[in-house]
PDB file of C-alpha atoms in Angstrom:
ATOM      1  CA  MET A1227      61.436  25.891  37.861  1.00 58.00           C
ATOM      2  CA  THR A1228      61.599  23.410  34.995  1.00 63.00           C
ATOM      3  CA  PRO A1229      59.039  20.631  35.184  1.00 60.00           C
ATOM      4  CA  PRO A1230      60.526  17.212  35.856  1.00 64.00           C
ATOM      5  CA  PRO A1231      60.621  14.640  33.080  1.00 66.00           C
ATOM      6  CA  ILE A1232      57.578  12.413  33.175  1.00 68.00           C
ATOM      7  CA  PRO A1233      58.714   8.898  34.096  1.00 73.00           C
ATOM      8  CA  ARG A1234      57.075   5.772  32.767  1.00 81.00           C
ATOM      9  CA  LEU A1235      54.328   5.117  35.281  1.00 87.00           C
ATOM     10  CA  LEU A1236      53.268   1.612  36.177  1.00 90.00           C
ATOM     11  CA  GLY A1237      50.423   2.512  38.514  1.00 92.00           C
ATOM     12  CA  PHE A1238      48.773   5.088  40.702  1.00 92.00           C
ATOM     13  CA  GLU A1239      46.419   5.292  43.617  1.00 95.00           C
ATOM     14  CA  VAL A1240      44.306   8.147  44.962  1.00 96.00           C
ATOM     15  CA  ILE A1241      43.937   7.703  48.724  1.00 97.00           C
ATOM     16  CA  GLY A1242      41.392   9.627  50.788  1.00 97.00           C
ATOM     17  CA  VAL A1243      42.570  10.867  54.180  1.00 97.00           C
ATOM     18  CA  ALA A1244      40.383  12.306  56.958  1.00 97.00           C
ATOM     19  CA  LEU A1245      42.099  13.625  60.080  1.00 95.00           C
ATOM     20  CA  PRO A1246      39.968  14.727  63.044  1.00 97.00           C
ATOM     21  CA  LEU A1247      41.258  17.964  64.534  1.00 90.00           C
ATOM     22  CA  ARG A1248      41.841  18.265  68.285  1.00 86.00           C
ATOM     23  CA  ARG A1249      39.798  21.425  68.225  1.00 81.00           C
ATOM     24  CA  PRO A1250      37.875  23.035  65.378  1.00 84.00           C
ATOM     25  CA  TYR A1251      39.734  25.291  62.961  1.00 82.00           C
ATOM     26  CA  VAL A1252      37.644  28.447  62.832  1.00 81.00           C
ATOM     27  CA  THR A1253      37.970  31.413  60.495  1.00 76.00           C
ATOM     28  CA  GLY A1254      35.536  34.208  59.804  1.00 73.00           C
ATOM     29  CA  THR A1255      33.559  32.011  57.401  1.00 76.00           C
ATOM     30  CA  THR A1256      34.458  28.395  58.145  1.00 80.00           C
ATOM     31  CA  ARG A1257      34.477  25.882  61.004  1.00 84.00           C
ATOM     32  CA  ILE A1258      36.369  22.656  60.258  1.00 88.00           C
ATOM     33  CA  HIS A1259      36.320  19.629  62.587  1.00 91.00           C
ATOM     34  CA  LEU A1260      37.777  17.135  60.118  1.00 94.00           C
ATOM     35  CA  ARG A1261      40.618  17.904  57.661  1.00 93.00           C
ATOM     36  CA  GLU A1262      40.114  15.926  54.493  1.00 96.00           C
ATOM     37  CA  SER A1263      42.682  15.543  51.734  1.00 97.00           C
ATOM     38  CA  LEU A1264      43.894  13.168  49.063  1.00 98.00           C
ATOM     39  CA  LEU A1265      47.251  11.485  48.696  1.00 97.00           C
ATOM     40  CA  LEU A1266      48.420  10.581  45.202  1.00 96.00           C
ATOM     41  CA  ARG A1267      50.715   7.545  45.091  1.00 96.00           C
ATOM     42  CA  MET A1268      52.508   7.198  41.751  1.00 94.00           C
ATOM     43  CA  VAL A1269      54.556   4.081  40.986  1.00 94.00           C
ATOM     44  CA  SER A1270      57.351   4.079  38.404  1.00 91.00           C
ATOM     45  CA  GLU A1271      59.836   1.346  37.551  1.00 88.00           C
ATOM     46  CA  HIS A1272      62.208   2.330  40.360  1.00 88.00           C
ATOM     47  CA  ALA A1273      60.364   4.460  42.878  1.00 93.00           C
ATOM     48  CA  VAL A1274      57.098   5.553  44.460  1.00 96.00           C
ATOM     49  CA  GLY A1275      56.295   9.269  44.345  1.00 95.00           C
ATOM     50  CA  TRP A1276      53.786  11.035  46.558  1.00 97.00           C
ATOM     51  CA  GLY A1277      51.697  14.176  46.154  1.00 96.00           C
ATOM     52  CA  GLU A1278      49.051  15.714  48.392  1.00 97.00           C
ATOM     53  CA  CYS A1279      45.837  17.445  47.371  1.00 97.00           C
ATOM     54  CA  ALA A1280      44.305  19.448  50.197  1.00 95.00           C
ATOM     55  CA  PRO A1281      41.785  22.053  49.031  1.00 94.00           C
ATOM     56  CA  MET A1282      40.579  24.099  51.990  1.00 87.00           C
ATOM     57  CA  PRO A1283      36.784  24.304  52.366  1.00 80.00           C
ATOM     58  CA  GLY A1284      35.628  27.906  52.314  1.00 77.00           C
ATOM     59  CA  TYR A1285      38.904  29.058  50.730  1.00 80.00           C
ATOM     60  CA  SER A1286      39.753  26.864  47.732  1.00 85.00           C
ATOM     61  CA  PRO A1287      37.397  27.067  44.748  1.00 90.00           C
ATOM     62  CA  GLU A1288      37.681  23.327  44.023  1.00 94.00           C
ATOM     63  CA  SER A1289      36.084  20.469  45.909  1.00 94.00           C
ATOM     64  CA  LEU A1290      37.723  17.253  47.042  1.00 95.00           C
ATOM     65  CA  ALA A1291      35.393  15.302  44.711  1.00 95.00           C
ATOM     66  CA  GLU A1292      36.469  17.394  41.694  1.00 96.00           C
ATOM     67  CA  CYS A1293      40.111  16.865  42.626  1.00 96.00           C
ATOM     68  CA  ARG A1294      39.682  13.102  43.040  1.00 96.00           C
ATOM     69  CA  SER A1295      37.982  12.837  39.654  1.00 96.00           C
ATOM     70  CA  TRP A1296      40.681  14.876  37.901  1.00 96.00           C
ATOM     71  CA  LEU A1297      43.568  13.045  39.609  1.00 96.00           C
ATOM     72  CA  THR A1298      42.132   9.710  38.502  1.00 94.00           C
ATOM     73  CA  ALA A1299      41.742  10.944  34.898  1.00 93.00           C
ATOM     74  CA  ALA A1300      45.171  12.644  34.865  1.00 93.00           C
ATOM     75  CA  ALA A1301      46.945   9.581  36.206  1.00 88.00           C
ATOM     76  CA  ALA A1302      45.181   7.408  33.624  1.00 88.00           C
ATOM     77  CA  SER A1303      46.380   9.808  30.899  1.00 90.00           C
ATOM     78  CA  LEU A1304      49.936   9.528  32.140  1.00 87.00           C
ATOM     79  CA  LEU A1305      49.667   5.730  32.198  1.00 86.00           C
ATOM     80  CA  ASP A1306      48.627   5.924  28.521  1.00 86.00           C
ATOM     81  CA  GLY A1307      51.569   8.237  27.772  1.00 84.00           C
ATOM     82  CA  THR A1308      49.460  11.331  27.112  1.00 86.00           C
ATOM     83  CA  ALA A1309      49.467  14.691  28.822  1.00 84.00           C
ATOM     84  CA  PRO A1310      46.702  15.250  31.384  1.00 87.00           C
ATOM     85  CA  PRO A1311      44.080  17.940  30.720  1.00 86.00           C
ATOM     86  CA  GLN A1312      43.904  21.167  32.707  1.00 91.00           C
ATOM     87  CA  GLY A1313      42.362  20.667  36.108  1.00 94.00           C
ATOM     88  CA  PRO A1314      41.864  22.085  39.599  1.00 96.00           C
ATOM     89  CA  ALA A1315      44.915  23.843  41.048  1.00 95.00           C
ATOM     90  CA  ALA A1316      45.101  21.700  44.196  1.00 96.00           C
ATOM     91  CA  ALA A1317      44.965  18.503  42.127  1.00 96.00           C
ATOM     92  CA  ARG A1318      47.601  19.777  39.667  1.00 95.00           C
ATOM     93  CA  ALA A1319      49.836  20.593  42.651  1.00 95.00           C
ATOM     94  CA  ALA A1320      49.518  16.987  43.905  1.00 96.00           C
ATOM     95  CA  LEU A1321      50.463  15.615  40.491  1.00 94.00           C
ATOM     96  CA  ASP A1322      53.368  18.071  40.219  1.00 93.00           C
ATOM     97  CA  ALA A1323      54.663  17.103  43.677  1.00 94.00           C
ATOM     98  CA  GLY A1324      54.444  13.396  42.856  1.00 94.00           C
ATOM     99  CA  LEU A1325      56.348  13.851  39.593  1.00 91.00           C
ATOM    100  CA  HIS A1326      59.016  15.960  41.314  1.00 93.00           C
ATOM    101  CA  ASP A1327      59.296  13.279  43.999  1.00 95.00           C
ATOM    102  CA  LEU A1328      59.852  10.584  41.355  1.00 93.00           C
ATOM    103  CA  ALA A1329      62.399  12.754  39.509  1.00 91.00           C
ATOM    104  CA  ALA A1330      64.336  13.450  42.727  1.00 93.00           C
ATOM    105  CA  GLN A1331      64.475   9.753  43.519  1.00 93.00           C
ATOM    106  CA  ALA A1332      65.686   9.013  39.970  1.00 90.00           C
ATOM    107  CA  ASP A1333      68.520  11.517  40.639  1.00 90.00           C
ATOM    108  CA  ASP A1334      69.173   9.799  44.010  1.00 92.00           C
ATOM    109  CA  MET A1335      68.565  12.911  46.076  1.00 91.00           C
ATOM    110  CA  PRO A1336      65.978  14.061  48.598  1.00 92.00           C
ATOM    111  CA  LEU A1337      63.110  16.104  47.193  1.00 91.00           C
ATOM    112  CA  TRP A1338      63.993  19.181  49.252  1.00 91.00           C
ATOM    113  CA  ARG A1339      67.458  19.280  47.708  1.00 92.00           C
ATOM    114  CA  SER A1340      66.229  18.714  44.153  1.00 91.00           C
ATOM    115  CA  LEU A1341      63.925  21.721  44.612  1.00 90.00           C
ATOM    116  CA  GLY A1342      66.871  23.908  45.671  1.00 91.00           C
ATOM    117  CA  GLY A1343      66.455  23.646  49.438  1.00 91.00           C
ATOM    118  CA  ILE A1344      69.472  24.301  51.629  1.00 90.00           C
ATOM    119  CA  ARG A1345      68.488  22.466  54.828  1.00 86.00           C
ATOM    120  CA  ASP A1346      66.768  19.227  55.645  1.00 83.00           C
ATOM    121  CA  GLN A1347      64.524  20.676  58.369  1.00 84.00           C
ATOM    122  CA  ILE A1348      62.302  23.740  58.404  1.00 83.00           C
ATOM    123  CA  PRO A1349      60.644  25.505  61.315  1.00 85.00           C
ATOM    124  CA  LEU A1350      56.889  25.005  61.538  1.00 84.00           C
ATOM    125  CA  GLY A1351      54.294  27.598  62.303  1.00 89.00           C
ATOM    126  CA  ALA A1352      50.965  27.245  64.094  1.00 88.00           C
ATOM    127  CA  VAL A1353      47.539  28.730  63.428  1.00 85.00           C
ATOM    128  CA  LEU A1354      45.053  29.911  66.033  1.00 84.00           C
ATOM    129  CA  GLY A1355      41.455  30.176  64.918  1.00 75.00           C
ATOM    130  CA  LEU A1356      38.739  32.559  66.001  1.00 74.00           C
ATOM    131  CA  ASP A1357      37.117  30.134  68.424  1.00 77.00           C
ATOM    132  CA  GLN A1358      38.825  31.562  71.537  1.00 81.00           C
ATOM    133  CA  SER A1359      38.470  34.661  73.662  1.00 85.00           C
ATOM    134  CA  PRO A1360      41.403  37.102  73.501  1.00 87.00           C
ATOM    135  CA  ALA A1361      42.728  35.839  76.870  1.00 91.00           C
ATOM    136  CA  GLU A1362      42.501  32.201  75.691  1.00 88.00           C
ATOM    137  CA  ALA A1363      44.246  33.092  72.422  1.00 87.00           C
ATOM    138  CA  VAL A1364      47.119  34.717  74.334  1.00 91.00           C
ATOM    139  CA  ALA A1365      47.441  31.664  76.592  1.00 93.00           C
ATOM    140  CA  SER A1366      47.409  29.355  73.558  1.00 90.00           C
ATOM    141  CA  ALA A1367      50.012  31.485  71.777  1.00 91.00           C
ATOM    142  CA  VAL A1368      52.284  31.432  74.821  1.00 94.00           C
ATOM    143  CA  LEU A1369      51.957  27.642  75.069  1.00 93.00           C
ATOM    144  CA  LEU A1370      52.736  27.235  71.357  1.00 92.00           C
ATOM    145  CA  ALA A1371      55.791  29.511  71.658  1.00 93.00           C
ATOM    146  CA  GLU A1372      57.020  27.553  74.673  1.00 94.00           C
ATOM    147  CA  THR A1373      56.552  24.350  72.664  1.00 92.00           C
ATOM    148  CA  GLY A1374      58.917  25.706  70.011  1.00 91.00           C
ATOM    149  CA  TYR A1375      56.730  27.312  67.376  1.00 91.00           C
ATOM    150  CA  ARG A1376      58.469  30.400  66.019  1.00 89.00           C
ATOM    151  CA  ARG A1377      55.530  31.686  63.958  1.00 91.00           C
ATOM    152  CA  ILE A1378      51.933  31.865  65.138  1.00 91.00           C
ATOM    153  CA  LYS A1379      49.198  33.054  62.792  1.00 88.00           C
ATOM    154  CA  LEU A1380      45.814  34.316  63.999  1.00 82.00           C
ATOM    155  CA  LYS A1381      42.929  33.540  61.659  1.00 74.00           C
TER     156      LYS A1381
END
């Protein structure tokens, strides 16, 4: 996919988000009670674009602090009209998403369509962690399926 043109940016904001989970997300190596991420808000002359940076502790090699630092520096580079340096993958993905969002709005179309999507809704999946007995996992999976989830991943 061709990168979007870089619009003239007027401002940006890196916003920290911390969402408590209803129950811990447990894998073989990690137990997460709070899901932390960053939102990147990019303001151009005619629109506001959004990107999300959500490195996963225990899986992603980059930290949230590294991503915040790079996003701040990259956005400042773009404000000065220069290309940002290489940085953490999760942070680059947030910047890329924000720029694509701005480009889609400049073309007066939803982001999903500008990226080649063919429908405006997608089915969601659910993840079950390792914090349940096999019988509890089956009961949870049945409940999720009855709720409408079509894909259930066991971690």
